[in-house]
Amino acid sequence: MTTSTPRTTALRAAALLATAALALTACGSGDPSDGGAAGPAAATARIPTTDVVSGVRKDPAAAKLLPADVRARGSLSLAASVGTPPSATYLPDGRTLAGQDMDFADAVGKVLGVRIKREVAGFEAILPALGSGKYDLGTGNFGVTDERRKTLDFVTYVNDGQGFAARKDSPLKKVTSLRQLCGLTVATGAGTTFETTLEQNAHLCKEAGEKPYDVKTYAEQGALWISLQQGRSDVVMSTINGLRYAVEQQPGLRFLNEFKRLDVGFAFKKGSPLTPAVRAAVNRLQKDGTYHRILKKWGTGPSAIATSRISPPEIK
């Protein structure tokens, strides 16, 4: 279930812009004013819709780990960030959510025997809202970092991380050090680990006596990709899986390389009593085969983890 609010409507429009941008550039146009640009339906035409969740059965042992009040109400409130595939997006109807995050959350709900009450929220707003108790959990391809673990808990379900993409005419071949970005304009998502990584390492250029890189952050993924296509940015830093998917849709771009791997998890308020049950549910999905069916559907097999963990240390 997805709750509709004025804020949700605005976020839905932003998500549709993001997927529409992939279609725009795939058709050879990076200009959103191009009258021949493809719309949301074309942008989402390649989004898989295979049902890999409806057959999931409740696991009494995992469900028993839920707090009594949650079992009594029979639902969990979930905040979902929606951007581009394979993580989360909208189907052509502009209402139906689809993506790896959606499938994993729905499958976990089935294992636990509870209904997922999903509300779309902005990426940068979800983690603070969890801390305040507004939602039980959140999804948004949230990387597990030591900084985030100070105030939040996570239950891991895939391994993704940080990577780079650029136009095919870029001299960049592989980014092994952020010093290679000195003098360039880097586009990335607002409130992400990418933005944090770039900010924390901005001193590298100064220390090397080189011009600093310029970081441009975008709340909307569509605007981010258009900035790259139009030359207003030189390189994009984003999720490995998201970059690989995006460059497949956009002939003028290419994936450069993985930069850093991170575990990705459902996010919770620090100390949440829900984490043992959700971890048990993810591990149950691995045992019954649903886990790998979800990854196969979204083409993210290399992101598989051996077992779900609660707030593991950041991968260094």
PDB file of N, CA and C in Angstrom, residues 52-53 56-57 102-112 116 281 285 290 294:
ATOM      1  N   VAL A  52       7.526 -12.160  -8.260  1.00  0.00           N
ATOM      2  CA  VAL A  52       8.377 -13.113  -7.545  1.00  0.00           C
ATOM      3  C   VAL A  52       8.094 -13.107  -6.045  1.00  0.00           C
ATOM      4  N   VAL A  53       7.009 -12.449  -5.660  1.00  0.00           N
ATOM      5  CA  VAL A  53       6.735 -12.255  -4.234  1.00  0.00           C
ATOM      6  C   VAL A  53       5.441 -12.897  -3.749  1.00  0.00           C
ATOM      7  N   VAL A  56       5.279 -16.104  -1.547  1.00  0.00           N
ATOM      8  CA  VAL A  56       6.023 -16.203  -0.293  1.00  0.00           C
ATOM      9  C   VAL A  56       5.070 -16.521   0.856  1.00  0.00           C
ATOM     10  N   ARG A  57       5.461 -17.477   1.689  1.00  0.00           N
ATOM     11  CA  ARG A  57       4.622 -17.901   2.818  1.00  0.00           C
ATOM     12  C   ARG A  57       5.130 -17.339   4.144  1.00  0.00           C
ATOM     13  N   MET A 102      11.197  -2.552  -3.409  1.00  0.00           N
ATOM     14  CA  MET A 102       9.784  -2.866  -3.222  1.00  0.00           C
ATOM     15  C   MET A 102       9.588  -4.374  -3.042  1.00  0.00           C
ATOM     16  N   ASP A 103      10.258  -5.145  -3.893  1.00  0.00           N
ATOM     17  CA  ASP A 103      10.104  -6.597  -3.813  1.00  0.00           C
ATOM     18  C   ASP A 103      10.631  -7.145  -2.494  1.00  0.00           C
ATOM     19  N   PHE A 104      11.782  -6.663  -2.055  1.00  0.00           N
ATOM     20  CA  PHE A 104      12.321  -7.164  -0.796  1.00  0.00           C
ATOM     21  C   PHE A 104      11.434  -6.794   0.389  1.00  0.00           C
ATOM     22  N   ALA A 105      10.932  -5.569   0.421  1.00  0.00           N
ATOM     23  CA  ALA A 105      10.071  -5.154   1.528  1.00  0.00           C
ATOM     24  C   ALA A 105       8.767  -5.950   1.543  1.00  0.00           C
ATOM     25  N   ASP A 106       8.162  -6.121   0.376  1.00  0.00           N
ATOM     26  CA  ASP A 106       6.906  -6.875   0.309  1.00  0.00           C
ATOM     27  C   ASP A 106       7.116  -8.330   0.698  1.00  0.00           C
ATOM     28  N   ALA A 107       8.248  -8.908   0.268  1.00  0.00           N
ATOM     29  CA  ALA A 107       8.534 -10.302   0.604  1.00  0.00           C
ATOM     30  C   ALA A 107       8.769 -10.464   2.103  1.00  0.00           C
ATOM     31  N   VAL A 108       9.478  -9.519   2.714  1.00  0.00           N
ATOM     32  CA  VAL A 108       9.700  -9.550   4.163  1.00  0.00           C
ATOM     33  C   VAL A 108       8.360  -9.472   4.902  1.00  0.00           C
ATOM     34  N   GLY A 109       7.476  -8.599   4.422  1.00  0.00           N
ATOM     35  CA  GLY A 109       6.163  -8.488   5.045  1.00  0.00           C
ATOM     36  C   GLY A 109       5.400  -9.808   5.006  1.00  0.00           C
ATOM     37  N   LYS A 110       5.489 -10.518   3.898  1.00  0.00           N
ATOM     38  CA  LYS A 110       4.805 -11.803   3.773  1.00  0.00           C
ATOM     39  C   LYS A 110       5.394 -12.854   4.713  1.00  0.00           C
ATOM     40  N   VAL A 111       6.719 -12.878   4.823  1.00  0.00           N
ATOM     41  CA  VAL A 111       7.350 -13.824   5.744  1.00  0.00           C
ATOM     42  C   VAL A 111       6.897 -13.556   7.180  1.00  0.00           C
ATOM     43  N   LEU A 112       6.762 -12.301   7.527  1.00  0.00           N
ATOM     44  CA  LEU A 112       6.385 -11.927   8.898  1.00  0.00           C
ATOM     45  C   LEU A 112       4.872 -11.906   9.117  1.00  0.00           C
ATOM     46  N   ILE A 116       2.624  -4.260   4.707  1.00  0.00           N
ATOM     47  CA  ILE A 116       3.547  -3.128   4.581  1.00  0.00           C
ATOM     48  C   ILE A 116       2.750  -1.896   4.168  1.00  0.00           C
ATOM     49  N   ALA A 281      13.622 -12.717   8.505  1.00  0.00           N
ATOM     50  CA  ALA A 281      12.812 -12.780   7.288  1.00  0.00           C
ATOM     51  C   ALA A 281      13.693 -12.784   6.042  1.00  0.00           C
ATOM     52  N   LEU A 285      14.082 -15.756   3.213  1.00  0.00           N
ATOM     53  CA  LEU A 285      13.950 -15.565   1.763  1.00  0.00           C
ATOM     54  C   LEU A 285      15.137 -16.168   1.022  1.00  0.00           C
ATOM     55  N   THR A 290      13.499 -17.178  -2.820  1.00  0.00           N
ATOM     56  CA  THR A 290      12.912 -15.894  -3.234  1.00  0.00           C
ATOM     57  C   THR A 290      13.978 -14.820  -3.375  1.00  0.00           C
ATOM     58  N   ILE A 294      14.534 -12.487  -6.757  1.00  0.00           N
ATOM     59  CA  ILE A 294      14.427 -11.022  -6.798  1.00  0.00           C
ATOM     60  C   ILE A 294      15.660 -10.427  -7.475  1.00  0.00           C
TER      61      ILE A 294
END
